[in-house]
Short mmCIF file of C-alpha atoms in Angstrom, two decimals:
data_model
loop_
_atom_site.label_atom_id
_atom_site.label_comp_id
_atom_site.label_asym_id
_atom_site.label_seq_id
_atom_site.Cartn_x
_atom_site.Cartn_y
_atom_site.Cartn_z
CA UNK A 1 87.33 -48.54 80.13
CA UNK A 2 86.67 -47.69 83.78
CA UNK A 3 84.78 -44.52 82.80
CA UNK A 4 82.62 -46.43 80.35
CA UNK A 5 81.91 -49.12 82.87
CA UNK A 6 81.05 -46.69 85.68
CA UNK A 7 78.81 -44.77 83.33
CA UNK A 8 76.96 -47.95 82.40
CA UNK A 9 76.55 -48.91 86.04
CA UNK A 10 75.18 -45.47 86.80
CA UNK A 11 72.57 -45.65 84.02
CA UNK A 12 71.62 -49.14 85.11
CA UNK A 13 71.19 -48.19 88.77
CA UNK A 14 69.19 -44.96 88.23
CA UNK A 15 65.89 -46.77 87.59
CA UNK A 16 66.48 -48.85 90.70
CA UNK A 17 66.73 -45.81 92.94
CA UNK A 18 63.82 -45.19 95.27
CA UNK A 19 62.15 -41.75 95.04
CA UNK A 20 59.90 -40.21 97.68
CA UNK A 21 56.09 -40.47 97.06
CA UNK A 22 55.73 -36.70 96.67
CA UNK A 23 58.25 -36.75 93.81
CA UNK A 24 56.27 -39.48 92.03
CA UNK A 25 52.98 -37.61 92.52
CA UNK A 26 54.54 -34.47 91.04
CA UNK A 27 55.40 -36.23 87.80
CA UNK A 28 51.99 -37.94 87.77
CA UNK A 29 50.01 -34.70 88.03
CA UNK A 30 52.33 -32.55 85.89
CA UNK A 31 50.79 -33.49 82.47
CA UNK A 32 47.28 -33.25 83.91
CA UNK A 33 48.01 -29.80 85.27
CA UNK A 34 49.48 -28.62 81.98
CA UNK A 35 46.44 -29.89 80.08
CA UNK A 36 44.00 -28.13 82.44
CA UNK A 37 46.01 -24.91 82.29
CA UNK A 38 45.97 -24.97 78.48
CA UNK A 39 42.23 -25.61 78.48
CA UNK A 40 41.51 -22.64 80.75
CA UNK A 41 43.80 -20.34 78.75
CA UNK A 42 42.03 -21.25 75.51
CA UNK A 43 38.62 -20.80 77.19
CA UNK A 44 39.61 -17.36 78.54
CA UNK A 45 40.89 -16.33 75.09
CA UNK A 46 37.69 -17.38 73.32
CA UNK A 47 35.51 -15.73 75.96
CA UNK A 48 37.37 -12.41 75.90
CA UNK A 49 37.63 -12.16 72.11
CA UNK A 50 33.98 -13.09 71.58
CA UNK A 51 32.99 -10.47 74.14
CA UNK A 52 35.01 -7.87 72.25
CA UNK A 53 33.25 -8.76 69.00
CA UNK A 54 29.83 -8.66 70.56
CA UNK A 55 30.32 -5.44 72.47
CA UNK A 56 32.38 -3.60 69.86
CA UNK A 57 30.68 -3.58 66.48
CA UNK A 58 33.64 -1.71 65.00
CA UNK A 59 35.54 -5.01 65.00
CA UNK A 60 33.15 -6.75 62.61
CA UNK A 61 31.04 -5.43 59.73
CA UNK A 62 28.46 -8.18 60.26
CA UNK A 63 27.86 -8.04 64.03
CA UNK A 64 25.98 -4.91 64.99
CA UNK A 65 24.57 -3.47 68.20
CA UNK A 66 21.01 -4.34 69.11
CA UNK A 67 18.46 -2.39 67.15
CA UNK A 68 15.24 -0.76 68.29
CA UNK A 69 13.30 -3.66 66.79
CA UNK A 70 13.91 -7.38 66.83
CA UNK A 71 14.30 -9.63 63.81
CA UNK A 72 11.22 -11.47 65.02
CA UNK A 73 9.24 -8.24 64.64
CA UNK A 74 10.36 -8.09 61.02
CA UNK A 75 9.49 -11.72 60.32
CA UNK A 76 6.13 -11.87 62.09
CA UNK A 77 5.04 -8.27 62.73
CA UNK A 78 1.99 -7.58 64.82
CA UNK A 79 -0.60 -6.04 62.47
CA UNK A 80 -1.81 -2.58 63.41
CA UNK A 81 -4.87 -1.11 61.80
CA UNK A 82 -5.03 -2.07 58.14
CA UNK A 83 -1.50 -3.53 58.09
CA UNK A 84 -1.12 -6.97 56.50
CA UNK A 85 0.70 -9.80 58.20
CA UNK A 86 3.88 -10.95 56.48
CA UNK A 87 3.77 -14.60 55.37
CA UNK A 88 6.70 -16.49 56.84
CA UNK A 89 8.25 -19.94 56.53
CA UNK A 90 11.21 -20.86 58.70
CA UNK A 91 12.33 -23.44 56.12
CA UNK A 92 12.62 -20.91 53.33
CA UNK A 93 14.04 -17.98 55.28
CA UNK A 94 16.41 -19.72 57.68
CA UNK A 95 19.47 -18.02 56.22
CA UNK A 96 17.91 -14.61 56.90
CA UNK A 97 18.15 -15.29 60.63
CA UNK A 98 21.92 -14.85 60.35
CA UNK A 99 21.79 -11.08 60.03
CA UNK A 100 20.49 -8.09 61.92
CA UNK A 101 20.26 -4.50 60.81
CA UNK A 102 21.18 -1.18 62.39
CA UNK A 103 18.83 1.77 62.38
CA UNK A 104 21.43 4.50 62.05
CA UNK A 105 23.06 5.59 58.78
CA UNK A 106 26.45 5.65 60.51
CA UNK A 107 26.66 1.93 59.87
CA UNK A 108 27.66 2.67 56.29
CA UNK A 109 31.19 3.30 57.56
CA UNK A 110 31.47 -0.35 58.52
CA UNK A 111 30.40 -1.94 55.23
CA UNK A 112 32.09 -2.79 51.95
CA UNK A 113 30.79 0.57 50.75
CA UNK A 114 33.14 2.40 53.12
CA UNK A 115 35.39 2.56 50.04
CA UNK A 116 34.91 5.76 48.04
CA UNK A 117 31.60 5.57 46.23
CA UNK A 118 31.61 6.43 42.55
CA UNK A 119 34.64 4.23 41.75
CA UNK A 120 32.83 1.03 40.83
CA UNK A 121 35.02 0.23 37.84
CA UNK A 122 38.31 1.60 39.12
CA UNK A 123 38.24 4.70 36.93
CA UNK A 124 40.62 6.46 39.29
CA UNK A 125 43.22 3.71 38.85
CA UNK A 126 44.52 1.47 36.11
CA UNK A 127 42.05 -1.40 36.60
CA UNK A 128 39.26 -1.46 34.05
CA UNK A 129 38.51 -5.20 34.23
CA UNK A 130 35.04 -4.70 35.68
CA UNK A 131 33.84 -3.11 32.46
CA UNK A 132 34.20 -6.43 30.58
CA UNK A 133 31.06 -8.60 30.61
CA UNK A 134 33.05 -11.87 30.34
CA UNK A 135 35.73 -13.04 32.73
CA UNK A 136 37.91 -13.96 29.75
CA UNK A 137 36.41 -13.10 26.36
CA UNK A 138 39.01 -14.89 24.20
CA UNK A 139 38.84 -18.12 26.19
CA UNK A 140 35.06 -18.11 26.22
CA UNK A 141 34.74 -17.57 22.44
CA UNK A 142 37.36 -20.20 21.66
CA UNK A 143 35.83 -22.78 24.00
CA UNK A 144 32.35 -21.94 22.74
CA UNK A 145 33.38 -22.94 19.20
CA UNK A 146 34.86 -26.19 20.48
CA UNK A 147 31.70 -26.94 22.46
CA UNK A 148 29.53 -26.41 19.40
CA UNK A 149 31.73 -28.74 17.39
CA UNK A 150 32.33 -31.63 19.78
CA UNK A 151 29.93 -31.63 22.75
CA UNK A 152 27.51 -34.59 22.73
CA UNK A 153 24.56 -35.48 24.96
CA UNK A 154 22.78 -38.82 25.16
CA UNK A 155 19.13 -38.54 26.19
CA UNK A 156 17.52 -41.57 27.77
CA UNK A 157 14.88 -42.56 25.19
CA UNK A 158 11.14 -42.61 25.91
CA UNK A 159 8.33 -43.30 23.47
CA UNK A 160 5.29 -41.06 22.90
CA UNK A 161 3.03 -43.79 24.30
CA UNK A 162 4.97 -43.93 27.57
CA UNK A 163 2.50 -43.51 30.48
CA UNK A 164 4.60 -40.57 31.69
CA UNK A 165 5.35 -39.03 28.29
CA UNK A 166 3.98 -35.71 29.61
CA UNK A 167 6.81 -35.67 32.18
CA UNK A 168 9.61 -37.12 30.04
CA UNK A 169 9.14 -35.63 26.55
CA UNK A 170 9.31 -31.98 25.48
CA UNK A 171 6.11 -29.96 25.25
CA UNK A 172 4.71 -29.00 21.84
CA UNK A 173 3.94 -25.40 22.84
CA UNK A 174 5.87 -22.35 24.04
CA UNK A 175 6.11 -22.62 27.85
CA UNK A 176 5.00 -19.75 30.07
CA UNK A 177 5.21 -18.87 33.75
CA UNK A 178 7.84 -18.83 36.47
CA UNK A 179 9.24 -22.29 35.76
CA UNK A 180 9.38 -22.13 31.96
CA UNK A 181 13.18 -22.39 31.90
CA UNK A 182 13.32 -26.16 32.47
CA UNK A 183 10.74 -26.78 29.73
CA UNK A 184 12.48 -24.46 27.26
CA UNK A 185 15.82 -26.17 27.89
CA UNK A 186 14.37 -29.63 27.16
CA UNK A 187 12.61 -28.41 24.04
CA UNK A 188 15.78 -26.76 22.72
CA UNK A 189 18.03 -29.72 23.52
CA UNK A 190 15.79 -32.25 21.74
CA UNK A 191 16.02 -30.13 18.58
CA UNK A 192 19.75 -29.40 18.79
CA UNK A 193 22.87 -30.82 17.14
CA UNK A 194 24.21 -31.79 20.57
CA UNK A 195 22.09 -34.95 20.70
CA UNK A 196 23.73 -38.28 19.90
CA UNK A 197 22.08 -41.68 19.64
CA UNK A 198 25.40 -43.40 20.29
CA UNK A 199 26.06 -43.41 24.06
CA UNK A 200 29.75 -44.09 23.41
CA UNK A 201 30.01 -40.61 21.88
CA UNK A 202 28.29 -38.94 24.79
CA UNK A 203 30.04 -36.58 27.17
CA UNK A 204 26.98 -36.35 29.41
CA UNK A 205 23.67 -38.16 29.88
CA UNK A 206 20.37 -36.30 30.26
CA UNK A 207 17.55 -37.55 32.48
CA UNK A 208 14.61 -35.74 30.84
CA UNK A 209 12.05 -35.76 33.65
CA UNK A 210 10.44 -32.41 34.41
CA UNK A 211 10.04 -31.43 38.05
CA UNK A 212 7.43 -28.79 37.14
CA UNK A 213 5.28 -31.29 35.24
CA UNK A 214 5.62 -33.93 37.96
CA UNK A 215 4.29 -31.48 40.54
CA UNK A 216 1.06 -31.08 38.60
CA UNK A 217 0.61 -34.70 37.57
CA UNK A 218 -2.02 -36.16 39.95
CA UNK A 219 -0.31 -39.57 39.70
CA UNK A 220 2.89 -38.10 41.20
CA UNK A 221 2.42 -34.70 42.84
CA UNK A 222 4.88 -33.08 45.27
CA UNK A 223 4.52 -36.00 47.71
CA UNK A 224 5.45 -38.58 45.04
CA UNK A 225 8.43 -36.78 43.49
CA UNK A 226 11.10 -38.57 45.46
CA UNK A 227 9.70 -42.04 44.79
CA UNK A 228 9.33 -41.33 41.06
CA UNK A 229 12.94 -40.18 40.72
CA UNK A 230 14.23 -43.07 42.83
CA UNK A 231 12.39 -45.53 40.56
CA UNK A 232 13.55 -43.73 37.43
CA UNK A 233 17.21 -43.94 38.41
CA UNK A 234 16.80 -47.58 39.44
CA UNK A 235 15.32 -48.35 36.02
CA UNK A 236 18.00 -46.64 33.93
CA UNK A 237 20.79 -48.10 36.08
CA UNK A 238 19.30 -51.59 35.63
CA UNK A 239 18.71 -51.31 31.88
CA UNK A 240 21.82 -49.32 30.90
CA UNK A 241 25.42 -49.46 32.19
CA UNK A 242 26.12 -45.72 32.03
CA UNK A 243 24.92 -44.69 35.47
CA UNK A 244 26.80 -47.44 37.29
CA UNK A 245 30.18 -46.75 35.70
CA UNK A 246 30.38 -43.22 37.20
CA UNK A 247 27.79 -43.31 39.97
CA UNK A 248 25.79 -40.75 37.98
CA UNK A 249 28.58 -38.14 37.86
CA UNK A 250 28.17 -37.68 34.09
CA UNK A 251 24.37 -37.40 34.31
CA UNK A 252 22.28 -34.25 34.67
CA UNK A 253 18.71 -33.04 35.07
CA UNK A 254 17.01 -29.63 34.92
CA UNK A 255 14.64 -28.06 37.46
CA UNK A 256 13.47 -24.52 38.04
CA UNK A 257 11.11 -25.06 40.98
CA UNK A 258 12.64 -24.92 44.45
CA UNK A 259 11.09 -28.29 45.34
CA UNK A 260 13.96 -29.83 43.36
CA UNK A 261 16.19 -29.42 46.42
CA UNK A 262 14.35 -32.32 48.09
CA UNK A 263 13.50 -34.26 44.93
CA UNK A 264 16.66 -36.39 45.22
CA UNK A 265 16.38 -37.17 48.93
CA UNK A 266 15.60 -40.84 48.24
CA UNK A 267 18.32 -41.08 45.59
CA UNK A 268 21.36 -40.02 47.59
CA UNK A 269 23.88 -41.02 44.91
CA UNK A 270 22.12 -38.77 42.42
CA UNK A 271 21.97 -35.91 44.91
CA UNK A 272 25.70 -36.09 45.56
CA UNK A 273 26.99 -36.90 42.07
CA UNK A 274 24.59 -35.87 39.30
CA UNK A 275 24.80 -32.37 37.83
CA UNK A 276 21.80 -30.17 38.62
CA UNK A 277 20.72 -27.28 36.39
CA UNK A 278 18.55 -25.41 38.88
CA UNK A 279 17.11 -21.94 39.35
CA UNK A 280 17.23 -22.12 43.18
CA UNK A 281 21.01 -21.96 43.35
CA UNK A 282 22.10 -20.94 46.81
CA UNK A 283 25.30 -21.67 48.73
CA UNK A 284 23.26 -21.85 51.92
CA UNK A 285 21.59 -25.23 51.28
CA UNK A 286 23.52 -28.49 51.36
CA UNK A 287 21.90 -29.87 48.22
CA UNK A 288 23.62 -27.39 45.88
CA UNK A 289 27.32 -27.65 44.96
CA UNK A 290 28.57 -24.69 42.86
CA UNK A 291 31.59 -26.55 41.45
CA UNK A 292 29.34 -29.39 40.26
CA UNK A 293 25.90 -27.86 39.68
CA UNK A 294 24.77 -25.09 37.32
CA UNK A 295 22.73 -21.99 38.14
CA UNK A 296 19.95 -21.56 35.58
CA UNK A 297 18.25 -18.17 35.16
CA UNK A 298 14.57 -17.97 36.01
CA UNK A 299 13.03 -16.32 32.99
CA UNK A 300 9.46 -15.20 32.53
CA UNK A 301 9.11 -15.24 28.71
CA UNK A 302 8.16 -11.94 27.11
CA UNK A 303 7.24 -11.15 23.52
CA UNK A 304 9.29 -8.57 21.67
CA UNK A 305 11.56 -5.85 23.03
CA UNK A 306 10.56 -2.62 24.76
CA UNK A 307 10.42 0.39 22.44
CA UNK A 308 13.02 2.43 24.27
CA UNK A 309 15.81 1.35 26.62
CA UNK A 310 17.82 4.59 26.76
CA UNK A 311 19.26 5.78 30.06
CA UNK A 312 18.30 9.45 29.57
CA UNK A 313 14.58 8.73 30.03
CA UNK A 314 15.03 7.00 33.39
CA UNK A 315 14.09 9.54 36.07
CA UNK A 316 13.47 7.11 38.96
CA UNK A 317 16.37 5.86 41.06
CA UNK A 318 15.16 2.34 41.87
CA UNK A 319 12.10 0.11 41.73
CA UNK A 320 10.75 -2.94 43.55
CA UNK A 321 7.30 -4.51 43.74
CA UNK A 322 6.42 -7.83 45.34
CA UNK A 323 4.97 -9.71 48.28
CA UNK A 324 6.74 -9.32 51.62
CA UNK A 325 7.49 -13.00 52.17
CA UNK A 326 10.92 -12.79 53.78
CA UNK A 327 12.69 -10.74 56.47
CA UNK A 328 14.86 -9.15 53.78
CA UNK A 329 11.85 -7.72 51.97
CA UNK A 330 10.33 -6.66 55.28
CA UNK A 331 13.43 -4.60 56.06
CA UNK A 332 13.48 -3.12 52.56
CA UNK A 333 9.87 -2.00 52.91
CA UNK A 334 10.47 -0.72 56.44
CA UNK A 335 13.21 1.62 55.24
CA UNK A 336 12.08 2.64 51.77
CA UNK A 337 8.31 2.17 51.37
CA UNK A 338 7.64 5.93 51.60
CA UNK A 339 10.75 7.12 49.78
CA UNK A 340 10.37 9.48 46.81
CA UNK A 341 13.34 8.12 44.82
CA UNK A 342 13.16 4.39 45.59
CA UNK A 343 9.76 3.04 44.57
CA UNK A 344 9.25 0.08 46.95
CA UNK A 345 5.75 -1.30 46.59
CA UNK A 346 4.09 -3.98 48.77
CA UNK A 347 2.20 -6.49 46.59
CA UNK A 348 1.48 -6.49 42.87
CA UNK A 349 1.06 -3.30 40.90
CA UNK A 350 -2.30 -2.74 39.29
CA UNK A 351 -0.53 -1.63 36.12
CA UNK A 352 2.28 -3.36 34.20
CA UNK A 353 5.47 -3.12 36.23
CA UNK A 354 7.42 -3.02 32.96
CA UNK A 355 6.70 0.70 32.72
CA UNK A 356 8.20 1.27 36.16
CA UNK A 357 11.31 -0.70 35.19
CA UNK A 358 11.67 1.27 31.96
CA UNK A 359 11.78 4.55 33.88
CA UNK A 360 14.10 3.26 36.66
CA UNK A 361 17.88 3.32 36.68
CA UNK A 362 18.07 0.34 39.06
CA UNK A 363 15.68 -2.57 39.58
CA UNK A 364 15.86 -4.44 42.87
CA UNK A 365 16.00 -8.22 43.03
CA UNK A 366 15.22 -8.96 46.69
CA UNK A 367 15.23 -12.48 48.12
CA UNK A 368 11.78 -13.81 48.91
CA UNK A 369 11.07 -17.43 49.84
CA UNK A 370 14.04 -18.31 47.62
CA UNK A 371 17.14 -16.47 46.41
CA UNK A 372 15.90 -16.57 42.81
CA UNK A 373 13.04 -14.82 41.05
CA UNK A 374 12.47 -13.66 37.49
CA UNK A 375 13.15 -10.07 38.58
CA UNK A 376 16.80 -10.26 37.51
CA UNK A 377 15.96 -11.26 33.96
CA UNK A 378 12.98 -8.87 33.93
CA UNK A 379 15.36 -6.03 34.78
CA UNK A 380 17.72 -7.03 31.98
CA UNK A 381 14.81 -7.27 29.54
CA UNK A 382 13.81 -3.67 30.30
CA UNK A 383 17.39 -2.37 30.23
CA UNK A 384 17.39 -1.69 33.97
CA UNK A 385 20.53 -2.33 36.05
CA UNK A 386 19.75 -5.17 38.49
CA UNK A 387 20.57 -4.71 42.16
CA UNK A 388 21.05 -8.12 43.79
CA UNK A 389 19.84 -8.29 47.40
CA UNK A 390 20.09 -12.05 47.85
CA UNK A 391 22.99 -13.30 49.96
CA UNK A 392 24.43 -16.70 49.01
CA UNK A 393 22.90 -16.53 45.50
CA UNK A 394 25.09 -18.34 42.97
CA UNK A 395 24.21 -16.08 40.07
CA UNK A 396 23.37 -17.64 36.68
CA UNK A 397 26.26 -18.26 34.27
CA UNK A 398 28.70 -16.86 36.81
CA UNK A 399 31.50 -19.04 35.38
CA UNK A 400 31.21 -17.00 32.18
CA UNK A 401 29.78 -13.60 33.02
CA UNK A 402 31.33 -10.87 35.15
CA UNK A 403 28.26 -9.77 37.10
CA UNK A 404 30.06 -6.75 38.53
CA UNK A 405 30.11 -5.27 35.02
CA UNK A 406 26.31 -5.06 34.69
CA UNK A 407 24.79 -5.33 38.18
CA UNK A 408 25.22 -4.10 41.75
CA UNK A 409 25.41 -6.71 44.52
CA UNK A 410 24.38 -5.42 47.95
CA UNK A 411 24.54 -7.27 51.28
CA UNK A 412 21.44 -7.44 53.47
CA UNK A 413 23.06 -5.30 56.14
CA UNK A 414 23.46 -2.43 53.65
CA UNK A 415 19.71 -1.98 53.13
CA UNK A 416 19.56 1.12 55.41
CA UNK A 417 22.16 2.85 53.19
CA UNK A 418 20.86 1.52 49.88
CA UNK A 419 20.01 4.97 48.53
CA UNK A 420 23.46 6.29 49.37
CA UNK A 421 25.05 3.32 47.59
CA UNK A 422 23.02 3.83 44.42
CA UNK A 423 23.38 7.61 44.42
CA UNK A 424 27.13 7.20 44.90
CA UNK A 425 27.47 5.46 41.54
CA UNK A 426 28.61 8.09 39.05
CA UNK A 427 26.83 8.80 35.78
CA UNK A 428 29.81 7.41 33.88
CA UNK A 429 29.67 4.17 35.85
CA UNK A 430 25.90 3.94 35.46
CA UNK A 431 26.32 4.36 31.71
CA UNK A 432 28.82 1.50 31.65
CA UNK A 433 26.50 -0.67 33.69
CA UNK A 434 23.52 -0.05 31.44
CA UNK A 435 25.51 -0.51 28.24
CA UNK A 436 26.66 -3.87 29.57
CA UNK A 437 23.07 -4.75 30.51
CA UNK A 438 22.15 -4.28 26.86
CA UNK A 439 25.06 -6.53 25.85
CA UNK A 440 24.13 -9.42 28.18
CA UNK A 441 20.37 -9.39 27.52
CA UNK A 442 20.76 -11.97 24.75
CA UNK A 443 22.19 -14.48 27.24
CA UNK A 444 18.99 -14.41 29.30
CA UNK A 445 16.45 -15.19 26.60
CA UNK A 446 14.87 -18.44 25.41
CA UNK A 447 14.31 -18.74 21.69
CA UNK A 448 12.46 -21.29 19.57
CA UNK A 449 14.56 -22.55 17.90
CA UNK A 450 17.58 -21.75 20.06
CA UNK A 451 19.89 -18.94 18.91
CA UNK A 452 23.65 -18.70 19.43
CA UNK A 453 24.59 -17.29 22.85
CA UNK A 454 21.03 -17.37 24.20
CA UNK A 455 20.10 -18.97 27.54
CA UNK A 456 20.14 -22.48 26.06
CA UNK A 457 23.64 -22.18 24.62
CA UNK A 458 24.94 -20.56 27.81
CA UNK A 459 23.55 -23.45 29.86
CA UNK A 460 25.15 -25.90 27.42
CA UNK A 461 28.49 -24.15 27.83
CA UNK A 462 28.21 -24.44 31.62
CA UNK A 463 27.56 -28.18 31.18
CA UNK A 464 30.49 -28.44 28.79
CA UNK A 465 32.77 -27.00 31.47
CA UNK A 466 31.66 -29.80 33.80
CA UNK A 467 32.10 -32.73 31.45
CA UNK A 468 34.78 -35.25 32.32
CA UNK A 469 38.07 -34.93 30.48
CA UNK A 470 38.20 -38.73 30.19
CA UNK A 471 35.34 -40.52 28.43
CA UNK A 472 34.65 -44.07 29.61
CA UNK A 473 33.96 -46.16 26.53
CA UNK A 474 32.03 -49.42 26.45
CA UNK A 475 32.40 -52.30 24.05
CA UNK A 476 31.07 -51.38 20.60
CA UNK A 477 29.42 -54.78 20.35
CA UNK A 478 26.92 -54.01 23.07
CA UNK A 479 23.62 -52.48 22.04
CA UNK A 480 21.51 -50.57 24.53
CA UNK A 481 19.03 -48.71 22.36
#
């Protein structure tokens, strides 16, 4: 009892004891001192490690020593003599400012291609997965059958006498040009078995406005796009209950022009929730969400097939022709414009570039103002293996197709060693690549009417993957049509 009591008295009296001022100040400044010390240690660590990265390019494959020319020189070069000035837009090429290029071939040791060249498919090991054009063939074929049997789309109805019928209804001709994909999709969908007139059966809801047609309609134009779409969504959400029940998450629209990235700026809910089928599919912009949106191939329609697609008649290593409207293309031209094996041409060819693609083993798709162009599908049409030089490009139908089995993806920083990369691909691997190109060509074609496994059905399958597993049903007594 005495010990317990004395112990209690001790604990009670400790707080009452008087400590010298210096002792109190010590405990007051101790946490402050520890916090400041931690801050300086973290600062010193960040400073020293960042210095190492910046001064030692061996530590990072993406940070390289300063080159003999600046990126600004590549973007806006000073014309000399008959040289043309490169068109440039900071809005469209902002992502290109995140890389710089070395001038020496030794950089190849630092890239992804430091692995032994000529082993693209793992022929020296047991892994042959890269030779398959689908990620999972059995799953795709099984799901494809289920999609064809059960997938249903409700299209918001519009009459032929609607003032904007030219924007909302399918065209009665075969579309042409760079942005034909969105018009072909609408035309195919309206004539497909996927359409339902009962919204309660619908998995998804299609808003059939055409961005390409709106751009050219003098009543709307590029400056009126956002207001038109805002009004359209307000109207369908007021007249029908479908938008409001999901916030537009089971709705989709199609656009192949890059202006679509700002088309939804006045309809934020649509921008965040609705599914976009777009050609300008890049991870770099905040308006595109790969898990929600769908990358649509940009296809320039062509009649018929080339006479010969065989590999043996291709005596040119690689081909590119186009305007120099981005730093990436400027660097490509800087390195390879005078090369004898890589035909890199500034501007349009006077003759049909199809002939050049037919005699080339590889055809270069190089980012211009946007990550997408029709060059990928052009290459496939002519049986040429596409080389993708477009960082952050969410490639079309990538949920289904194994792009490594029929294309070569190259980072911007590897442009100086591009020839070495392509020459390092063995004949056996090149044969596999081209054979797979011939297999996937059917997926990148529009047909009237649509044909199984063509671009329309592939886009529908991508939409099917994004449909909700739970369908919200409304009362059958309500009529909305």
